[in-house]
């Protein structure tokens, strides 16, 4: 299954949104994939313009740890 995230109100440049907003979207996408796509692969695509900022990198590290702690991951 393919999950498509719509472009936010700020257009393609999401580099100024709060890390919590990105985390909420990515966590929801992962939760869907984990629940509804057994045996699938979750691919998180990130643009360096966004994830290259420290506040997002710290959020990403914690989020990946949370994903890895899930059953079956």
PDB file of C-alpha atoms in Angstrom:
ATOM      1  CA  UNK A   1       0.000   0.000   0.000  1.00  0.00           C
ATOM      2  CA  UNK A   2       1.175   3.497  -0.775  1.00  0.00           C
ATOM      3  CA  UNK A   3       0.572   6.316   1.698  1.00  0.00           C
ATOM      4  CA  UNK A   4       0.665   9.821   0.276  1.00  0.00           C
ATOM      5  CA  UNK A   5       1.040  12.778   2.615  1.00  0.00           C
ATOM      6  CA  UNK A   6      -0.567  15.965   1.305  1.00  0.00           C
ATOM      7  CA  UNK A   7       1.501  19.120   0.995  1.00  0.00           C
ATOM      8  CA  UNK A   8       0.982  21.368   4.013  1.00  0.00           C
ATOM      9  CA  UNK A   9      -0.412  24.867   4.011  1.00  0.00           C
ATOM     10  CA  UNK A  10       3.141  26.211   3.708  1.00  0.00           C
ATOM     11  CA  UNK A  11       3.647  24.497   0.347  1.00  0.00           C
ATOM     12  CA  UNK A  12       6.696  22.330  -0.197  1.00  0.00           C
ATOM     13  CA  UNK A  13       8.926  24.215   2.269  1.00  0.00           C
ATOM     14  CA  UNK A  14       8.159  22.601   5.614  1.00  0.00           C
ATOM     15  CA  UNK A  15      11.478  23.622   7.153  1.00  0.00           C
ATOM     16  CA  UNK A  16       9.853  26.092   9.520  1.00  0.00           C
ATOM     17  CA  UNK A  17       7.081  23.948  10.979  1.00  0.00           C
ATOM     18  CA  UNK A  18       7.329  22.594  14.494  1.00  0.00           C
ATOM     19  CA  UNK A  19       9.077  19.223  14.860  1.00  0.00           C
ATOM     20  CA  UNK A  20       5.960  17.978  16.650  1.00  0.00           C
ATOM     21  CA  UNK A  21       3.908  18.515  13.472  1.00  0.00           C
ATOM     22  CA  UNK A  22       6.301  16.427  11.388  1.00  0.00           C
ATOM     23  CA  UNK A  23       6.466  13.773  14.105  1.00  0.00           C
ATOM     24  CA  UNK A  24       2.676  13.559  14.251  1.00  0.00           C
ATOM     25  CA  UNK A  25       2.442  12.966  10.480  1.00  0.00           C
ATOM     26  CA  UNK A  26       5.300  10.464  10.346  1.00  0.00           C
ATOM     27  CA  UNK A  27       4.018   8.574  13.400  1.00  0.00           C
ATOM     28  CA  UNK A  28       0.527   8.360  11.858  1.00  0.00           C
ATOM     29  CA  UNK A  29       1.983   7.032   8.579  1.00  0.00           C
ATOM     30  CA  UNK A  30       4.040   4.454  10.466  1.00  0.00           C
ATOM     31  CA  UNK A  31       1.090   3.429  12.641  1.00  0.00           C
ATOM     32  CA  UNK A  32      -1.000   2.848   9.515  1.00  0.00           C
ATOM     33  CA  UNK A  33       1.734   0.810   7.830  1.00  0.00           C
ATOM     34  CA  UNK A  34       2.430  -1.231  10.968  1.00  0.00           C
ATOM     35  CA  UNK A  35      -1.266  -1.978  11.506  1.00  0.00           C
ATOM     36  CA  UNK A  36      -2.472  -2.466   7.911  1.00  0.00           C
ATOM     37  CA  UNK A  37       0.534  -3.587   5.859  1.00  0.00           C
ATOM     38  CA  UNK A  38       1.880  -6.666   7.650  1.00  0.00           C
ATOM     39  CA  UNK A  39       5.253  -7.697   6.261  1.00  0.00           C
ATOM     40  CA  UNK A  40       5.576  -4.404   4.407  1.00  0.00           C
ATOM     41  CA  UNK A  41       8.402  -1.908   4.356  1.00  0.00           C
ATOM     42  CA  UNK A  42       7.981   1.604   5.747  1.00  0.00           C
ATOM     43  CA  UNK A  43      10.007   4.137   3.781  1.00  0.00           C
ATOM     44  CA  UNK A  44      10.422   7.576   5.279  1.00  0.00           C
ATOM     45  CA  UNK A  45      11.612  10.086   2.696  1.00  0.00           C
ATOM     46  CA  UNK A  46      13.286  13.224   4.003  1.00  0.00           C
ATOM     47  CA  UNK A  47      14.623  16.295   2.251  1.00  0.00           C
ATOM     48  CA  UNK A  48      17.938  17.659   3.598  1.00  0.00           C
ATOM     49  CA  UNK A  49      16.446  21.174   3.621  1.00  0.00           C
ATOM     50  CA  UNK A  50      14.107  19.969   6.356  1.00  0.00           C
ATOM     51  CA  UNK A  51      15.745  17.126   8.268  1.00  0.00           C
ATOM     52  CA  UNK A  52      19.150  18.831   8.233  1.00  0.00           C
ATOM     53  CA  UNK A  53      18.026  21.181  11.003  1.00  0.00           C
ATOM     54  CA  UNK A  54      18.992  20.151  14.529  1.00  0.00           C
ATOM     55  CA  UNK A  55      15.521  20.297  16.011  1.00  0.00           C
ATOM     56  CA  UNK A  56      14.231  17.812  13.426  1.00  0.00           C
ATOM     57  CA  UNK A  57      17.211  15.507  13.747  1.00  0.00           C
ATOM     58  CA  UNK A  58      16.634  15.157  17.494  1.00  0.00           C
ATOM     59  CA  UNK A  59      12.951  14.387  16.893  1.00  0.00           C
ATOM     60  CA  UNK A  60      13.845  11.853  14.189  1.00  0.00           C
ATOM     61  CA  UNK A  61      16.271  10.012  16.455  1.00  0.00           C
ATOM     62  CA  UNK A  62      13.593   9.604  19.163  1.00  0.00           C
ATOM     63  CA  UNK A  63      10.963   8.649  16.588  1.00  0.00           C
ATOM     64  CA  UNK A  64      13.134   5.916  15.049  1.00  0.00           C
ATOM     65  CA  UNK A  65      13.794   4.527  18.534  1.00  0.00           C
ATOM     66  CA  UNK A  66      10.030   4.421  19.130  1.00  0.00           C
ATOM     67  CA  UNK A  67       9.459   2.679  15.785  1.00  0.00           C
ATOM     68  CA  UNK A  68      12.168   0.098  16.544  1.00  0.00           C
ATOM     69  CA  UNK A  69      10.537  -0.717  19.892  1.00  0.00           C
ATOM     70  CA  UNK A  70       7.263  -1.775  18.237  1.00  0.00           C
ATOM     71  CA  UNK A  71       6.331  -5.460  18.037  1.00  0.00           C
ATOM     72  CA  UNK A  72       7.503  -7.095  14.832  1.00  0.00           C
ATOM     73  CA  UNK A  73       9.905  -4.333  13.828  1.00  0.00           C
TER      74      UNK A  73
END
